[in-house]
Coordinates of C-alpha atoms in Angstrom, one line a residue:
M26 CA 10.4 24.9 -19.4
I27 CA 8.8 26.2 -16.3
F28 CA 6.3 23.3 -16.2
K29 CA 9.1 20.8 -16.7
S30 CA 11.3 22.4 -14.0
K31 CA 8.5 22.3 -11.5
A32 CA 7.5 18.8 -12.5
N33 CA 11.2 17.7 -12.1
K34 CA 11.4 19.3 -8.7
A35 CA 8.2 17.6 -7.6
L36 CA 9.3 14.3 -8.9
D37 CA 12.7 14.7 -7.2
K38 CA 11.0 15.4 -3.9
M39 CA 8.7 12.4 -4.3
E40 CA 11.5 10.0 -5.5
D41 CA 12.7 7.4 -3.1
P42 CA 16.2 6.1 -4.1
R43 CA 15.5 2.7 -2.7
E44 CA 12.5 2.3 -4.9
T45 CA 14.5 3.5 -7.9
L46 CA 17.2 1.0 -7.2
D47 CA 14.8 -1.8 -6.9
Y48 CA 13.1 -0.8 -10.1
S49 CA 16.5 -0.7 -11.9
Y50 CA 17.4 -4.1 -10.5
Q51 CA 14.1 -5.5 -11.8
R52 CA 14.7 -4.1 -15.2
Q53 CA 18.1 -5.7 -15.3
L54 CA 16.6 -9.0 -14.3
E55 CA 14.1 -8.7 -17.1
L56 CA 16.9 -7.9 -19.6
L57 CA 18.9 -10.9 -18.3
Q58 CA 15.9 -13.1 -18.8
K59 CA 15.5 -11.9 -22.4
V60 CA 19.2 -12.6 -23.1
R61 CA 18.8 -16.1 -21.7
R62 CA 15.7 -16.6 -23.7
G63 CA 17.6 -15.5 -26.8
V64 CA 20.4 -17.9 -26.1
A65 CA 17.9 -20.7 -25.7
D66 CA 16.2 -19.7 -29.1
V67 CA 19.6 -19.6 -30.9
A68 CA 20.6 -23.0 -29.4
T69 CA 17.3 -24.4 -30.5
S70 CA 17.8 -23.2 -34.0
R71 CA 21.3 -24.5 -34.1
K72 CA 20.0 -27.9 -32.9
R73 CA 17.4 -27.9 -35.6
V74 CA 20.0 -27.2 -38.3
E75 CA 22.1 -30.0 -36.9
L76 CA 19.2 -32.4 -37.2
Q77 CA 18.5 -31.3 -40.8
I78 CA 22.2 -31.8 -41.6
N79 CA 22.1 -35.3 -40.1
G80 CA 19.0 -36.1 -42.1
L81 CA 20.5 -34.9 -45.3
E82 CA 23.7 -36.9 -44.7
Q83 CA 21.7 -40.0 -44.2
Q84 CA 19.7 -39.3 -47.3
A85 CA 22.9 -38.7 -49.2
K86 CA 24.3 -42.0 -48.1
R87 CA 21.1 -43.8 -49.3
Y88 CA 21.5 -42.1 -52.7
E89 CA 25.1 -43.3 -52.9
E90 CA 24.1 -46.9 -52.0
Q91 CA 21.3 -46.8 -54.6
G92 CA 23.7 -45.6 -57.3
R93 CA 26.1 -48.4 -56.5
K94 CA 23.3 -50.9 -56.8
A95 CA 22.1 -49.4 -60.1
L96 CA 25.6 -49.7 -61.5
S97 CA 25.9 -53.3 -60.3
V98 CA 22.8 -54.2 -62.4
G99 CA 23.9 -52.2 -65.4
R100 CA 21.5 -49.2 -64.9
E101 CA 23.9 -46.4 -65.4
D102 CA 21.1 -43.9 -65.9
L103 CA 19.6 -44.6 -62.5
A104 CA 23.1 -44.4 -60.9
R105 CA 23.6 -41.0 -62.5
T106 CA 20.2 -39.8 -61.2
A107 CA 21.0 -41.0 -57.7
L108 CA 24.4 -39.3 -57.8
E109 CA 22.8 -36.0 -59.0
R110 CA 20.4 -36.1 -56.1
R111 CA 23.2 -36.8 -53.7
A112 CA 25.1 -33.7 -55.1
G113 CA 22.0 -31.6 -54.5
L114 CA 21.8 -32.8 -50.9
Q115 CA 25.5 -32.0 -50.4
T116 CA 24.9 -28.4 -51.6
Q117 CA 22.0 -28.1 -49.1
M118 CA 24.2 -29.5 -46.4
A119 CA 26.9 -27.0 -47.1
D120 CA 24.4 -24.1 -46.7
L121 CA 23.1 -25.6 -43.5
K122 CA 26.6 -26.0 -42.2
I123 CA 27.2 -22.3 -42.8
Q124 CA 24.0 -21.5 -40.9
H125 CA 25.0 -23.9 -38.2
D126 CA 28.4 -22.1 -37.8
N127 CA 26.7 -18.7 -37.7
L128 CA 24.2 -19.9 -35.1
Q129 CA 26.9 -21.4 -33.0
A130 CA 28.9 -18.2 -33.1
E131 CA 25.8 -16.2 -32.2
E132 CA 25.1 -18.6 -29.4
E133 CA 28.5 -18.2 -28.0
K134 CA 28.3 -14.4 -28.1
L135 CA 24.9 -14.4 -26.4
T136 CA 26.2 -16.9 -23.8
L137 CA 29.2 -14.7 -23.0
A138 CA 26.9 -11.6 -22.9
S139 CA 24.5 -13.5 -20.6
Q140 CA 27.4 -14.4 -18.3
R141 CA 28.7 -10.8 -18.2
L142 CA 25.2 -9.4 -17.6
Q143 CA 24.7 -12.0 -14.8
A144 CA 27.9 -10.8 -13.1
K145 CA 26.8 -7.2 -13.6
V146 CA 23.3 -7.9 -12.1
D147 CA 24.9 -9.7 -9.1
S148 CA 27.3 -6.8 -8.5
F149 CA 24.4 -4.3 -8.9
R150 CA 22.3 -6.2 -6.4
T151 CA 25.1 -6.1 -3.8
K152 CA 25.7 -2.4 -4.4
K153 CA 21.9 -1.8 -4.4
E154 CA 21.5 -3.4 -1.0
T155 CA 24.5 -1.5 0.4
I156 CA 23.1 1.9 -0.9
K157 CA 19.7 1.1 0.5
A158 CA 21.1 0.3 3.9
T159 CA 23.2 3.4 3.9
Y160 CA 20.3 5.6 2.8
T161 CA 18.0 4.1 5.4
A162 CA 20.6 4.7 8.2
A163 CA 21.2 8.3 6.9
E164 CA 17.4 8.9 6.8
A165 CA 17.0 7.6 10.4
Q166 CA 19.9 9.7 11.6
T167 CA 18.5 12.8 9.8
R168 CA 15.1 12.3 11.4
I169 CA 16.7 11.9 14.8
N170 CA 18.7 15.1 14.4
E171 CA 15.7 17.0 13.1
A172 CA 13.7 15.8 16.1
F173 CA 16.5 16.9 18.5
S174 CA 16.8 20.3 16.7
G175 CA 13.0 20.8 16.4
I176 CA 13.1 21.4 12.7
S177 CA 11.3 18.3 11.6
E178 CA 7.7 18.6 10.3
E179 CA 6.2 16.6 13.2
M180 CA 8.2 18.5 15.9
G181 CA 7.4 21.7 14.1
D182 CA 3.7 21.0 14.4
V183 CA 4.2 20.1 18.1
G184 CA 6.1 23.4 18.7
L185 CA 3.3 25.4 16.9
A186 CA 0.7 23.7 19.1
I187 CA 2.6 24.6 22.3
Q188 CA 3.1 28.1 21.1
R189 CA -0.6 28.5 20.3
A190 CA -1.6 27.1 23.7
E191 CA 0.8 29.5 25.5
D192 CA -0.6 32.4 23.5
K193 CA -4.2 31.5 24.3
T194 CA -3.3 31.0 28.0
A195 CA -1.6 34.4 28.2
Q196 CA -4.5 36.0 26.4
M197 CA -7.0 34.4 28.8
Q198 CA -4.9 35.5 31.8
A199 CA -4.8 39.1 30.5
R200 CA -8.5 39.1 29.9
A201 CA -9.2 37.8 33.4
G202 CA -7.0 40.5 34.9
A203 CA -8.6 43.2 32.8
I204 CA -12.1 42.1 33.9
D205 CA -11.0 42.1 37.6
E206 CA -9.7 45.6 37.2
L207 CA -12.9 46.8 35.5
L208 CA -15.0 45.2 38.2
A209 CA -12.9 46.7 41.0
S210 CA -13.1 50.2 39.4
G211 CA -16.9 49.9 38.9
A212 CA -16.7 50.2 35.1
L213 CA -18.5 46.8 34.9
D214 CA -21.3 45.5 37.1
D215 CA -20.8 42.4 39.1
F216 CA -24.2 40.5 38.7
S217 CA -23.0 37.8 41.1
G218 CA -23.0 40.2 44.1
T219 CA -23.4 43.8 45.3
R220 CA -22.3 46.6 43.0
G221 CA -18.9 47.9 44.0
D222 CA -17.6 51.4 43.4
D223 CA -14.9 53.7 44.9
I224 CA -17.1 55.1 47.7
Q225 CA -18.2 51.6 48.8
A226 CA -14.6 50.5 48.8
E227 CA -13.5 53.5 50.8
L228 CA -16.3 52.9 53.4
D229 CA -15.3 49.3 53.7
R230 CA -11.7 50.2 54.3
M231 CA -12.7 52.8 57.0
G232 CA -15.0 50.3 58.7
G233 CA -12.2 47.7 58.8
G234 CA -9.8 50.3 60.2
M235 CA -12.2 51.3 63.0
D236 CA -12.7 47.7 64.0
V237 CA -9.0 47.3 64.4
E238 CA -8.7 50.5 66.5
L239 CA -11.5 49.4 68.8
E240 CA -10.1 45.9 69.2
L241 CA -6.7 47.5 70.0
A242 CA -8.1 49.8 72.6
R243 CA -10.1 47.0 74.2
M244 CA -7.0 44.9 74.5
K245 CA -5.1 47.8 76.2
A246 CA -7.9 48.3 78.7
E247 CA -7.9 44.6 79.6
L248 CA -4.1 44.8 80.2
G249 CA -4.5 47.9 82.3
Q250 CA -2.6 50.1 79.8
G251 CA -5.5 52.6 79.2
P252 CA -9.2 53.2 79.6
A253 CA -11.7 51.3 77.6
P254 CA -13.2 53.3 74.7
Q255 CA -16.8 54.5 74.9
S256 CA -17.8 52.3 72.1
A257 CA -16.3 49.3 73.9
I258 CA -18.3 50.2 77.1
E259 CA -21.5 50.4 75.0
Q260 CA -20.8 47.0 73.5
G261 CA -20.5 45.0 76.7
H262 CA -18.2 46.4 79.4
P263 CA -20.9 48.4 81.3
Q264 CA -21.8 45.2 83.1
Q265 CA -18.5 45.6 85.1
Q266 CA -19.6 49.0 86.4
A267 CA -23.2 47.8 87.2
Q268 CA -21.9 45.1 89.5
P269 CA -21.1 47.5 92.5
Q270 CA -24.5 48.9 92.4
Q271 CA -26.1 45.4 92.5
Q272 CA -23.8 44.6 95.5
A273 CA -24.9 47.8 97.3
Q274 CA -28.5 47.0 97.1
P275 CA -28.4 43.9 99.4
Q276 CA -26.6 45.9 102.1
Q277 CA -29.5 48.4 102.1
H278 CA -32.0 45.6 102.5
T279 CA -30.0 44.1 105.3
Q280 CA -30.0 47.4 107.2
Q281 CA -33.8 47.7 106.7
F282 CA -34.3 44.2 108.2
R283 CA -32.0 44.9 111.2
Q284 CA -33.8 48.1 112.2
P285 CA -37.0 46.4 113.4
G286 CA -35.0 43.8 115.3
E287 CA -33.0 46.3 117.1
G288 CA -36.2 48.3 118.1
A289 CA -37.8 45.2 119.5

């Protein structure tokens, strides 16, 4: 029972109503063809019996003529024999006529059945095509609705592929973020550059802050809002203080050159 139930379920799932209707229509056509062939066979038998009856009737007429001729020449014995044979033929003709009537009745029944079956087949064909068209339209509408709702097998596969791609993308992003945090904390070594740790990071931040402070102090000194820092003087501003000394040296030389002239 379990096997039959599972087999019935599998067959019901695999069954296409359109194919079933076409198969049924084909079987009805085959049955109609058999009925028509039976009508033709019965009609052939009836025609053969008619030919036999006609042949016996002609033979009976000859026997009758022969009996008449025998009586005309005084051969009563031959006339009696001819009449006896004619009587035998009449008995055969009576049996053949009964067969002929039965075959004719059977032929009429088969002809009527063939006509009814033909009408049934024509009606079934019209209904079959209507059902097939309705089923095809319903199947197309169902597939469209399943595609819109995302419950079809094809759309389900697409949805699963998108979900897997999103999951892998999120996993890759999380892995990249974790590796960045581990590299920044020094838990992992960065083989592409210098090794980073907390002390180096703090030194880098301090160096960056000092550069900003020095740049700010230098800008204030240029604008006259404060003295230049000592580190700024060491970096390049001492040239401004050295210029007065260089200007004083030519004056001393000038005085030295004037003294001999004045003594002369």
